[in-house]
Short mmCIF file of C-alpha atoms in Angstrom, two decimals:
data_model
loop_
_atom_site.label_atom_id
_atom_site.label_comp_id
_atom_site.label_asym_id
_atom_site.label_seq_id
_atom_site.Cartn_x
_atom_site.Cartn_y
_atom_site.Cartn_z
CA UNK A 11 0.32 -22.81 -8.43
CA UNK A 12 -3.22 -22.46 -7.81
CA UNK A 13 -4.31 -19.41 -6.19
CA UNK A 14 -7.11 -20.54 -3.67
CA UNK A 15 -8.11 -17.27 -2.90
CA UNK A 16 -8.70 -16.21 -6.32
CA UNK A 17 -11.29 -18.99 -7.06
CA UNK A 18 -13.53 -18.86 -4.11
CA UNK A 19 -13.94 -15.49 -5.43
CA UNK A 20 -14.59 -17.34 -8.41
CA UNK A 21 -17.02 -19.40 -6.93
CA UNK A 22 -18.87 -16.26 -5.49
CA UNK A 23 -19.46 -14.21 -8.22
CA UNK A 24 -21.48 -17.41 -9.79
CA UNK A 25 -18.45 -19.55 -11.26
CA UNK A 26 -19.08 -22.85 -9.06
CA UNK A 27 -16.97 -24.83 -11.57
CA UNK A 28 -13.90 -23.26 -9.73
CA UNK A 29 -15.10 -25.08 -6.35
CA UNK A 30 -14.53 -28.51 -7.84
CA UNK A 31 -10.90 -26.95 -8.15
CA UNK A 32 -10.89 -26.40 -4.39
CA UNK A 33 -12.71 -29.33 -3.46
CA UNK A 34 -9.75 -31.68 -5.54
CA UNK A 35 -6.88 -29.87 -3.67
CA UNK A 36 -8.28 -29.81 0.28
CA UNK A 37 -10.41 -33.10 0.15
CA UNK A 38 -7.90 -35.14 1.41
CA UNK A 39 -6.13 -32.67 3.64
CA UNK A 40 -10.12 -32.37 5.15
CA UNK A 41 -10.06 -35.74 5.31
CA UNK A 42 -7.15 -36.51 7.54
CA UNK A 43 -8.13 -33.46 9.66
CA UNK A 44 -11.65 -35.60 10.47
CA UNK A 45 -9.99 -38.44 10.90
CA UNK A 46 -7.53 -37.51 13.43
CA UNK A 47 -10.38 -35.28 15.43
CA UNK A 48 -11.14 -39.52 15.81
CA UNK A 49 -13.87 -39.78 13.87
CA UNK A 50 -14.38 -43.01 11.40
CA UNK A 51 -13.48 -42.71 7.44
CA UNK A 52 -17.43 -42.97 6.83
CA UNK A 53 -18.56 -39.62 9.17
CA UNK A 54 -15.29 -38.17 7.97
CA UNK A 55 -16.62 -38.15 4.76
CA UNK A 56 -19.60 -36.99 5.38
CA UNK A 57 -18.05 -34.39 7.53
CA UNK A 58 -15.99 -33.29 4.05
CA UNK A 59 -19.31 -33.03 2.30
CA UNK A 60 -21.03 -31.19 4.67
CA UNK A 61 -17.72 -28.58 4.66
CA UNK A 62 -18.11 -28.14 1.29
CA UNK A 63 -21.67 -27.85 0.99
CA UNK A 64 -21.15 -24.72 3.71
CA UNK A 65 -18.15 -23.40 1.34
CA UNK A 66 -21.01 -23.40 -0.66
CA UNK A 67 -24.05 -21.73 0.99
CA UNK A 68 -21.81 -19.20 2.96
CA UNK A 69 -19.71 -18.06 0.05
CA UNK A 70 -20.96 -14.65 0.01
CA UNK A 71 -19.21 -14.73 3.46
CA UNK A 72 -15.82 -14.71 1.91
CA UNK A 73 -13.75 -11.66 2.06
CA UNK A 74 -10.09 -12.49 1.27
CA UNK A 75 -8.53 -10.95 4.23
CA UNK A 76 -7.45 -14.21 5.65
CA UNK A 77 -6.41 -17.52 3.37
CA UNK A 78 -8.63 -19.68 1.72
CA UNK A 79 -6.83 -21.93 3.85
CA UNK A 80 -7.98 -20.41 6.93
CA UNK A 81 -11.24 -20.12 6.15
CA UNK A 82 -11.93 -23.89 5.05
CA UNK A 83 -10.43 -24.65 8.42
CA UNK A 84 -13.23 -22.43 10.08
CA UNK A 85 -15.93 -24.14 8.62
CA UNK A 86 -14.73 -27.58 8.75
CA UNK A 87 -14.12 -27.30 12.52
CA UNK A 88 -17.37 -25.79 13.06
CA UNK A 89 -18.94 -28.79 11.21
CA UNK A 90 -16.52 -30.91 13.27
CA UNK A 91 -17.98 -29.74 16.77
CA UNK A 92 -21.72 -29.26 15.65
CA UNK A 93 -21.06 -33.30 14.58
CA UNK A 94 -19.85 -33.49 17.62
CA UNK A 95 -22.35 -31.69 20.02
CA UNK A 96 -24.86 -34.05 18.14
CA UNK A 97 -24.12 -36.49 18.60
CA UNK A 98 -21.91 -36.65 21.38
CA UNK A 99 -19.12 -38.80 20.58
CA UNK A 100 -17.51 -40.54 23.07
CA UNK A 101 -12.73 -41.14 23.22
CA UNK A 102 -13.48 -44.44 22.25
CA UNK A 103 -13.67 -43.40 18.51
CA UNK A 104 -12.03 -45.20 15.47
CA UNK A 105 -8.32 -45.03 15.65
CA UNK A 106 -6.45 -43.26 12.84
CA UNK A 107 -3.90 -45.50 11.60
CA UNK A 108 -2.07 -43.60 9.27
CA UNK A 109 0.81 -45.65 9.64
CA UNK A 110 2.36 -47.05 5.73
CA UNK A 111 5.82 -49.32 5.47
CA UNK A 112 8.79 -47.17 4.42
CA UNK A 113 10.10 -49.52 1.79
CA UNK A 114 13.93 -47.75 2.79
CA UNK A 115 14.40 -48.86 6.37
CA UNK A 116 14.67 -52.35 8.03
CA UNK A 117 11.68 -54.26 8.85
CA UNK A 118 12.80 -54.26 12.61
CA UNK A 119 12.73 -50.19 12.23
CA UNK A 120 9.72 -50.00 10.09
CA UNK A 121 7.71 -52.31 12.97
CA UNK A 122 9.16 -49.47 15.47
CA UNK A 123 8.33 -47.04 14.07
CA UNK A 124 4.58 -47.84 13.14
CA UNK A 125 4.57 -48.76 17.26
CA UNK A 126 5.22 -45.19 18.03
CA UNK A 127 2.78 -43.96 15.23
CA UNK A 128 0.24 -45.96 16.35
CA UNK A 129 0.41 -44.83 20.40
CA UNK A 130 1.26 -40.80 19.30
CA UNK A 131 -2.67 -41.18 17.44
CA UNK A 132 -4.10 -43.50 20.46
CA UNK A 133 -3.28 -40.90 22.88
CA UNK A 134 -4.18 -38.08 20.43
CA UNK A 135 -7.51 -40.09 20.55
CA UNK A 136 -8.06 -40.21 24.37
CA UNK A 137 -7.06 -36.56 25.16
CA UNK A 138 -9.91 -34.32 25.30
CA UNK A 139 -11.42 -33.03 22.10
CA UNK A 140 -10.99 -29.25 22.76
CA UNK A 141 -7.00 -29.42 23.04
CA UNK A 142 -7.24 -32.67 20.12
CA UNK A 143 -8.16 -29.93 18.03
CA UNK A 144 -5.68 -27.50 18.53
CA UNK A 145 -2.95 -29.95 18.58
CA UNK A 146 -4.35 -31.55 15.02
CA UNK A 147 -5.12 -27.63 13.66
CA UNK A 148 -1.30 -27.16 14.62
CA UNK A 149 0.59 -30.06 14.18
CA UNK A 150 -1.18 -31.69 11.10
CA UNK A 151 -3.43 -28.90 8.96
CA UNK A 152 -0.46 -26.38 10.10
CA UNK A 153 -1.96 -23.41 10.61
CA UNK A 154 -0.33 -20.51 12.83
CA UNK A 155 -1.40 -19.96 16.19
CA UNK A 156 -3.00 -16.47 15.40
CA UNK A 157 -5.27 -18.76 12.73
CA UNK A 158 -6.08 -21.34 15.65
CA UNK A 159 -7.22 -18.55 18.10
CA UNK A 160 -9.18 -16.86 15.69
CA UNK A 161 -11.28 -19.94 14.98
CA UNK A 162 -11.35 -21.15 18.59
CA UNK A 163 -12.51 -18.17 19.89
CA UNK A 164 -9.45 -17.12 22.06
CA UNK A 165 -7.05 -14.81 22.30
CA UNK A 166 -3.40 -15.93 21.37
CA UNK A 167 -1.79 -16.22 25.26
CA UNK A 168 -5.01 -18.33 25.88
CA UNK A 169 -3.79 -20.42 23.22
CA UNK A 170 -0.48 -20.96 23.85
CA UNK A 171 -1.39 -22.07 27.46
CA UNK A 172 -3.81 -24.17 25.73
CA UNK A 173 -1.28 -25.66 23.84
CA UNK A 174 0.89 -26.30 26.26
CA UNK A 175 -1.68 -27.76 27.92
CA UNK A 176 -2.82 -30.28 25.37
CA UNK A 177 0.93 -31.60 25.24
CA UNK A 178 1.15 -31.98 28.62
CA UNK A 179 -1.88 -34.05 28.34
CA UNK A 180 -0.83 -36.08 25.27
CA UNK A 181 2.85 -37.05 26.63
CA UNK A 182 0.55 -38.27 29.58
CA UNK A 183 -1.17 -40.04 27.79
CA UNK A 184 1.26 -41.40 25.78
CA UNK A 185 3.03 -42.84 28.63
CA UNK A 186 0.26 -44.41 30.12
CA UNK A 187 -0.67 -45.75 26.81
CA UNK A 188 3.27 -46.93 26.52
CA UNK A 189 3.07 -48.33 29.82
CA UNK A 190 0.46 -50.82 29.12
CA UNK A 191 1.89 -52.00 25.90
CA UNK A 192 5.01 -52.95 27.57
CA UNK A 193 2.91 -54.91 30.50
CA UNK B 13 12.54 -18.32 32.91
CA UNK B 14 10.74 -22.01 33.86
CA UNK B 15 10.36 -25.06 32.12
CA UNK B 16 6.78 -24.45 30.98
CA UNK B 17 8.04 -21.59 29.07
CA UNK B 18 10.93 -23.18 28.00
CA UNK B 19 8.24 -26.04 26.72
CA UNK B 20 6.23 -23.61 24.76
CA UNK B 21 8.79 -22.10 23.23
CA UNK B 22 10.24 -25.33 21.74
CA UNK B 23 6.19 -26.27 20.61
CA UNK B 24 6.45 -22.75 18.53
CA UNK B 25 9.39 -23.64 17.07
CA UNK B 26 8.21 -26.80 15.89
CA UNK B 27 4.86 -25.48 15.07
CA UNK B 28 6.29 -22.78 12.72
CA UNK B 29 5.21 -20.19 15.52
CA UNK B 30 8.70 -19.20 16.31
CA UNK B 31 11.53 -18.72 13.95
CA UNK B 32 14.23 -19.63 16.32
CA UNK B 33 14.93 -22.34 18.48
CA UNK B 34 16.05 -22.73 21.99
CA UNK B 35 18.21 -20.06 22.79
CA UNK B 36 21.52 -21.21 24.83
CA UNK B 37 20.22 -20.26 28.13
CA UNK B 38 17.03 -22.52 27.69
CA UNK B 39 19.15 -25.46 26.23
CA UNK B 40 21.71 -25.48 29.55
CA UNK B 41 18.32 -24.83 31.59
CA UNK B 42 17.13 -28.08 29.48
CA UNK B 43 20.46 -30.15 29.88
CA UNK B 44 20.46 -29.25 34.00
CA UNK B 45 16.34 -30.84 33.88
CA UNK B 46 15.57 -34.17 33.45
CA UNK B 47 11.91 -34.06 33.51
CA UNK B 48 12.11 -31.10 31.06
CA UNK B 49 14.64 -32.93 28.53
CA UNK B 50 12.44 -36.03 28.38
CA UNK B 51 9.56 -33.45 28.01
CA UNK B 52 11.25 -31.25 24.82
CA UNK B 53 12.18 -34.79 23.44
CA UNK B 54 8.61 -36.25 23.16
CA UNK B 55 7.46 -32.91 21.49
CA UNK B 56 10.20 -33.59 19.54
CA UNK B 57 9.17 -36.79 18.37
CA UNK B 58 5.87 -36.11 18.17
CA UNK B 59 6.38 -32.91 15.51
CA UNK B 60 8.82 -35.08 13.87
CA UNK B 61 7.55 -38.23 13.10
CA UNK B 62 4.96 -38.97 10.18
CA UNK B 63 6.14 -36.59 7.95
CA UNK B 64 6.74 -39.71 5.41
CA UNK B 65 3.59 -41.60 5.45
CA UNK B 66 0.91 -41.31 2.97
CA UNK B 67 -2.11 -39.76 3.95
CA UNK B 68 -5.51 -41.77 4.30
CA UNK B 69 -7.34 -41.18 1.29
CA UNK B 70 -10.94 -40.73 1.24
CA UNK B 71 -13.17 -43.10 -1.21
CA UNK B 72 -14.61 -42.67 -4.86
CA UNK B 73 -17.58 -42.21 -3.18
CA UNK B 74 -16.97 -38.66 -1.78
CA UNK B 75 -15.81 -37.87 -5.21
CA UNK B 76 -19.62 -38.95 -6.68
CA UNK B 77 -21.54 -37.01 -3.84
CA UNK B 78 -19.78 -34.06 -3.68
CA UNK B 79 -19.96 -33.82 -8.03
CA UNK B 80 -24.06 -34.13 -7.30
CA UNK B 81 -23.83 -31.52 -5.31
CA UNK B 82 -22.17 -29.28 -7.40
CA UNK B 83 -24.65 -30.47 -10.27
CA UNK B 84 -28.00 -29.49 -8.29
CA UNK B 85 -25.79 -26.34 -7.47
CA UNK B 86 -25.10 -25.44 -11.11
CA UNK B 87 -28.50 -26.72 -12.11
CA UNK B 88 -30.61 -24.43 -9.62
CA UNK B 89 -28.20 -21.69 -10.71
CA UNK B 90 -29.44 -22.22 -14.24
CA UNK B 91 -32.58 -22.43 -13.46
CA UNK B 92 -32.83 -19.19 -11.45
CA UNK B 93 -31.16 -17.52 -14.48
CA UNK B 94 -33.37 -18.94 -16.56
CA UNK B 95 -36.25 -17.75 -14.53
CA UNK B 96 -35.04 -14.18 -14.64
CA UNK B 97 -34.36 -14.02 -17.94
CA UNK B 98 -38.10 -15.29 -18.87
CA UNK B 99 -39.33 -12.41 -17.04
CA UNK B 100 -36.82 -9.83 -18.55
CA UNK B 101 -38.08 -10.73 -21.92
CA UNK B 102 -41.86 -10.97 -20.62
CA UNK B 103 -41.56 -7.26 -19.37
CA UNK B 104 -39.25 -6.53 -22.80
CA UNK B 105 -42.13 -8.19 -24.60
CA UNK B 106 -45.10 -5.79 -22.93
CA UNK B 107 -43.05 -2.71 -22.55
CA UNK B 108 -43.03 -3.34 -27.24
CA UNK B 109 -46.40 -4.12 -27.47
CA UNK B 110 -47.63 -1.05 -25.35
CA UNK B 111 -45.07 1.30 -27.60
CA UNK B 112 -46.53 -0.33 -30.74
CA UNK B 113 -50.56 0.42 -29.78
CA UNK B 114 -49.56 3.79 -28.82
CA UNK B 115 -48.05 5.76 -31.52
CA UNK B 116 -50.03 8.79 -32.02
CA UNK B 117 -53.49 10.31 -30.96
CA UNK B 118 -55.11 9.78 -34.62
CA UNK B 119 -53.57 6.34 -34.78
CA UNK B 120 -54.81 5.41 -30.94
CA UNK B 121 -58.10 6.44 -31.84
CA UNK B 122 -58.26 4.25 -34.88
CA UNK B 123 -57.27 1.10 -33.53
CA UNK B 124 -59.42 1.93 -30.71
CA UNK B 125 -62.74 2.18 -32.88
CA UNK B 126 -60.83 -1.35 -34.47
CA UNK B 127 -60.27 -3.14 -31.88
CA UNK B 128 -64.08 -2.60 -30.44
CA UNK B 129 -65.13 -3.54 -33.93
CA UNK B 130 -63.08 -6.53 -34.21
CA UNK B 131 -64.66 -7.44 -30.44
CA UNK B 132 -68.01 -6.59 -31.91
CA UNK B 133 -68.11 -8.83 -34.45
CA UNK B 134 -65.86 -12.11 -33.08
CA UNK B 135 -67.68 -14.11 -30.75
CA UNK B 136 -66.48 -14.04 -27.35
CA UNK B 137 -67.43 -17.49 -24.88
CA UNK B 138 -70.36 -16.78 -22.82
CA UNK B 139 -70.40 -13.09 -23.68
CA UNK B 140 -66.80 -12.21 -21.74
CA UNK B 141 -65.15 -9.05 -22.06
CA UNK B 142 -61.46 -9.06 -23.14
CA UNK B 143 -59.69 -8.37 -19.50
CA UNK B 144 -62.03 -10.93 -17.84
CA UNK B 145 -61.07 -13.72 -21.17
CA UNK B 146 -56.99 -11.77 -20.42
CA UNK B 147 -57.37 -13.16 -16.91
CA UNK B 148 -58.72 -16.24 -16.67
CA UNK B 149 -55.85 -16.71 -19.72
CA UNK B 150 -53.61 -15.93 -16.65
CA UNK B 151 -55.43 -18.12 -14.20
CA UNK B 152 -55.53 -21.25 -16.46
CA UNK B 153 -50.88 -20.43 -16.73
CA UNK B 154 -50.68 -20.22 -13.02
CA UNK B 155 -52.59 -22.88 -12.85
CA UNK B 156 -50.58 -25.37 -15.18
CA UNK B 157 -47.25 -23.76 -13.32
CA UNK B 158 -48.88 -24.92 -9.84
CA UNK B 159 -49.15 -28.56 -11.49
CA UNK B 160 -45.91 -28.71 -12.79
CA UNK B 161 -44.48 -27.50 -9.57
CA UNK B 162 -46.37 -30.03 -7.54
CA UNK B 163 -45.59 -32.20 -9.58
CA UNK B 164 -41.53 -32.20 -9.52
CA UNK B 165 -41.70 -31.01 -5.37
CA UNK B 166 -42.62 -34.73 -4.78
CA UNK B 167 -39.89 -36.13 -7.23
CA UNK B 168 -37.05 -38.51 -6.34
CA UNK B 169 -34.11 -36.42 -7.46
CA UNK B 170 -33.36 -33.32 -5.53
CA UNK B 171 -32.55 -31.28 -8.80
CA UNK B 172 -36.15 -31.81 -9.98
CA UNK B 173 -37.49 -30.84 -6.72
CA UNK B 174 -35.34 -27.71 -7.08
CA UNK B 175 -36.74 -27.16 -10.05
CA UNK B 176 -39.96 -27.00 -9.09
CA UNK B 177 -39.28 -25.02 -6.21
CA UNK B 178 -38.35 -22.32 -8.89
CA UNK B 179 -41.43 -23.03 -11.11
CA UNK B 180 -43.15 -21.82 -7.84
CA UNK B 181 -42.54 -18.25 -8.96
CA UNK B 182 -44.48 -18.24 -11.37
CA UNK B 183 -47.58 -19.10 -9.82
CA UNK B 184 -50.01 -17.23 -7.77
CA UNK B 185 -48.77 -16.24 -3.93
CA UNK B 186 -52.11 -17.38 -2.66
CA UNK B 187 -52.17 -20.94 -3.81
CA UNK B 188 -52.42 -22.73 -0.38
CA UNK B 189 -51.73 -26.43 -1.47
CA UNK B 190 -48.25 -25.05 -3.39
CA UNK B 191 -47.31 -22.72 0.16
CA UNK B 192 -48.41 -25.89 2.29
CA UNK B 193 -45.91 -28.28 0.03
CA UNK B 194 -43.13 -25.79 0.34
CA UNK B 195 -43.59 -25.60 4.03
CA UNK B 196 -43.77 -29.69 3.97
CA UNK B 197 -39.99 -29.45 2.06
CA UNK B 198 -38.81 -27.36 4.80
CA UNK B 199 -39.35 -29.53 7.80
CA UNK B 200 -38.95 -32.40 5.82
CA UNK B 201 -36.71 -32.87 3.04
CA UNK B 202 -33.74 -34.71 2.95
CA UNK B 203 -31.62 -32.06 1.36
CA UNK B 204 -30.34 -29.10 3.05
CA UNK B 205 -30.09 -27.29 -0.25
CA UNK B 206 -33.80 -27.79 -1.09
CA UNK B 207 -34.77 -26.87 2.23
CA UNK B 208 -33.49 -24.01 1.87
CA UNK B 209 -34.55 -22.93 -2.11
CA UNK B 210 -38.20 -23.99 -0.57
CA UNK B 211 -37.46 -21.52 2.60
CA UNK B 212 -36.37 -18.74 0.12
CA UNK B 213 -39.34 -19.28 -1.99
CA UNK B 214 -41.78 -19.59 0.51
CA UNK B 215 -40.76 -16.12 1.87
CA UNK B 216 -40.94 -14.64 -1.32
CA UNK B 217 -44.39 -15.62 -1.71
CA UNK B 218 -45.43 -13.13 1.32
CA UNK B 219 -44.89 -13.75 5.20
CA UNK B 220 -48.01 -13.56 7.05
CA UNK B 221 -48.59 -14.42 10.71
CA UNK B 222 -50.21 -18.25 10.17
CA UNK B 223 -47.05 -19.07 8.30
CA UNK B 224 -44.54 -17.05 10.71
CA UNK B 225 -45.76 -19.49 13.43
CA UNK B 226 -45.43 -22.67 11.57
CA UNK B 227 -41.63 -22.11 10.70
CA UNK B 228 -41.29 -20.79 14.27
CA UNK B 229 -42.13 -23.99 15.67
CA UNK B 230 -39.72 -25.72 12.89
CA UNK B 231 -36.77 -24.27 14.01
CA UNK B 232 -35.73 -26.67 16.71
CA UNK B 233 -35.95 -29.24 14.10
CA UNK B 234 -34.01 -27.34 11.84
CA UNK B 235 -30.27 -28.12 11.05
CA UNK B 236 -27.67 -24.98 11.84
CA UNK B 237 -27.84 -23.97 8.25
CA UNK B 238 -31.32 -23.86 7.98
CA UNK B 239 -31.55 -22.22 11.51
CA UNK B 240 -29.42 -19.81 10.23
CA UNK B 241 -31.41 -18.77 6.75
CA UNK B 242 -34.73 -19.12 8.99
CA UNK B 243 -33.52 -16.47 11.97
CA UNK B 244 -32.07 -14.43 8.60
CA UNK B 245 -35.38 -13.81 7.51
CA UNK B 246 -37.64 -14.41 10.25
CA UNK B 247 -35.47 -10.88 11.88
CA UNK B 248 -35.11 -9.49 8.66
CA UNK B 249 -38.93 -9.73 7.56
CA UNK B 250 -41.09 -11.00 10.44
CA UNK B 251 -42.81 -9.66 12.90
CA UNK B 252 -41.91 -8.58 17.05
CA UNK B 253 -43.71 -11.77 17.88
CA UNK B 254 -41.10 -14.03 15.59
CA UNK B 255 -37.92 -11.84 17.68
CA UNK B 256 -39.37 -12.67 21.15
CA UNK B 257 -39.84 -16.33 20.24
CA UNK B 258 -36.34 -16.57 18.56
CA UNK B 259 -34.98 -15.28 21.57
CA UNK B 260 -36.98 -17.31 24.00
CA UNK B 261 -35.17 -20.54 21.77
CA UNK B 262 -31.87 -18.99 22.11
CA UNK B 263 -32.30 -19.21 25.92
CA UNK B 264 -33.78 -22.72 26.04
CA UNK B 265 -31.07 -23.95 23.98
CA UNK B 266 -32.64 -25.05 20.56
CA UNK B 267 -30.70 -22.87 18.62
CA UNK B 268 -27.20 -23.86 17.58
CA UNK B 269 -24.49 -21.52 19.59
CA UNK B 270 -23.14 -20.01 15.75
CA UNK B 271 -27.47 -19.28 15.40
CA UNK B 272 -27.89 -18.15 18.94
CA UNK B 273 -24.71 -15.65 17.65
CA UNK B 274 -26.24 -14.96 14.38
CA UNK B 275 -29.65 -14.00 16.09
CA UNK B 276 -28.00 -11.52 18.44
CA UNK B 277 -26.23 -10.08 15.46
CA UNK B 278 -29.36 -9.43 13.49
CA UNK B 279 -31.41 -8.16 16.70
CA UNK B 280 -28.43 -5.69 16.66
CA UNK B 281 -28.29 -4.96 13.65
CA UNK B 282 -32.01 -4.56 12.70
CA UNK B 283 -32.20 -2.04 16.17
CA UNK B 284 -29.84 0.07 14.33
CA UNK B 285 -31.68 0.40 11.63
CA UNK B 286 -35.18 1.17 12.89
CA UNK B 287 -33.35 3.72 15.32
CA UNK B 288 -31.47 5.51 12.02
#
């Protein structure tokens, strides 16, 4: 089991060889947290980059008291909404289809099932980017509520209202988006 | 007790907030609400599906950049080691020599009369003395250092041009063409990273007011992280003048909101200082 922790303490006292380590067990994990913030596989990779190369310049930042984890998330959403504020983005954004066959089930189940997939991440798309985030930070990077406020700048009630808020949002979106595929 | 509670207390128990579900009272609450069961069943289904699929997977090509970047990293690293160590052994080199002319009075005194023999009878160029052949010795160095600087700042490859960012050290402070390319790399490089090294070495080299105004007016130009390094030493080093016109960016929204942050932070910070 690698301990994360331990080599970005690596990394800062001059070992960088240890943040290829990191880099090979979050790059993809980064990845899909770009993507489903709706941005294409191309920026998404930049995005990853541009993480890492802040991992990087701002290791000396890097105390231990909260995960490795925790803090990658921190930068990477940071890099997510300067990327954002930049170039101001609009909902209409690449959809993330993350959606592969199950070889086990039926065709007829596999079909509805990549349906649902594919309207829970067009309404994830089309909600606003402030509650996308915490619902992505949450539901897909899983990090604890006390994490999520800590990098959003809130405190934890604000969250949960925010969160309540964003599913609120999603379901109507969801319906809306459920609507017209059935017209 | 009401339903958006009931709601949020379901999303932390799917979210690994909460470590118990609905207690009995919520679930009749739920089962007695419609709107609220259809509600606690999409969260439902939205926690719970996709827990199967693959993730997207990034290209090879994220693979090759971010290995580059590690290689300039580990390369500058080596280089600023390497540039250390060269003047470790310089000073090692100096601090022998001096010991070795200077053993005792009777000995000083002979090499002395020796050494203004020796000068005596070898023919210096165009009648020099020894410190004025000693320095222009050191002018011609600093001299080839500033050419092989200028030389790699203005190559293709990034680790090259970080390279001779370092070689940059060893030349003299004053050499305008080498302090104007460095400040040429900072507003205009392509690479964060050798923005910064060429920030960092420019600094080093001496701050003085002409080139406290030209980074000034690069900071709006600037990207966060070299926002950040500038306000870092432009607080830390400059003068009043660079604090009021930091501040006067903060306010008409230049700075990135983490800088603008930063910037407050080191005003702070540097205030408690001066007043200790």
């Amino acid at each position: 089991m690698i301990d994360e922790n331990e080599l970005m303490l690596q990394v800062q006292n001059g070992q960088l060889e240890s943040l290829a380590l990191l880099f090979e067990n979050n790059k993809v994990r980064l990845f899909n947290f770009f993507r489903r913030m709706g941005n294409s596989p191309e920026i998404s990779e930049d995005l990853v980059q541009e993480t890492f190369m802040r991992v990087l310049s701002y290791r000396s930042t890097f105390n231990g008291s909260a995960s490795f984890r925790t803090w990658l998330y921190g930068i990477a959403r940071n890099t997510s909404v300067d990327h954002y504020r930049k170039y101001k983005q609009s909902l209409d954004h690449e959809e993330f289809d993350d959606t592969t066959p199950d070889d086990k089930s039926s065709l007829c189940e596999q079909m509805v099932e990549q349906q649902s997939h594919s309207l829970f991440n067009k309404a994830l798309a089309s909600i606003p980017i402030e509650l996308r985030e915490i619902l992505v930070l949450s539901r897909y990077s899983q990090l604890k509520y006390e994490e999520i406020a800590l990098m959003v700048n809130c405190n934890l009630n604000t969250l949960k209202s925010r969160m309540t808020l964003a599913v609120s949002k999603l379901k109507e979106s969801y319906n809306r988006l459920n609507g017209e595929e059935l017209t | 007790m009401n339903a958006q509670d009931i709601l949020a207390a379901k999303v932390a128990y799917l979210s690994g907030n909460a470590q118990t579900d609905l207690t009995p009272q919520m679930q009749q609450a739920v089962e007695k609400d419609d709107k609220l069961k259809t509600e606690i069943a999409f969260v439902e289904a939205f926690w719970q599906t996709n827990d199967s699929s693959a993730p997207e997977m990034p290209s090879s090509k994220l693979d090759a950049r971010f290995y580059q970047m590690l290689a300039m990293a580990q390369a500058a690293q080596r280089n600023a080691i390497n540039s250390d160590n060269d003047a470790k052994s310089t000073d090692g080199l100096l601090d022998r020599l001096k010991h070795w002319l200077m053993p005792k009075p009777a000995l000083q005194f002979a090499m002395m009369a020796g050494i203004f023999s020796l000068g005596y009878f070898t023919k210096l160029p165009s009648g020099e003395t020894t410190d004025v052949a000693m320095n222009n010795l050191q002018q011609q160095v600093q001299s080839l250092n500033s050419l092989v600087a200028l030389s790699m700042i203005n190559n293709q490859s990034a680790s090259k041009r970080l390279t001779g960012i370092s070689y940059t050290k060893q030349t003299d402070v004053s050499d305008q063409t080498l302090n104007n390319a460095l400040l040429n790399m900072i507003n205009h490089d392509k690479s964060t990273s050798v923005r910064l090294a060429a920030l960092d070495a420019l600094f080093s080299r001496g701050l003085n007011s002409k080139l406290e105004i030209d980074l000034l007016n690069s900071v709006a130009e600037q990207n966060p992280l070299v926002q950040i390094e500038m306000v870092r030493l432009l607080i830390g080093f400059g003068s009043e003048v660079a604090q009021t016109k930091l501040k006067a960016a903060a306010k008409s929204g230049v700075l990135d909101a983490d800088v603008k942050e930063l910037l407050e932070q080191q005003i702070a910070a540097k205030s408690q200082l001066q007043s200790i």
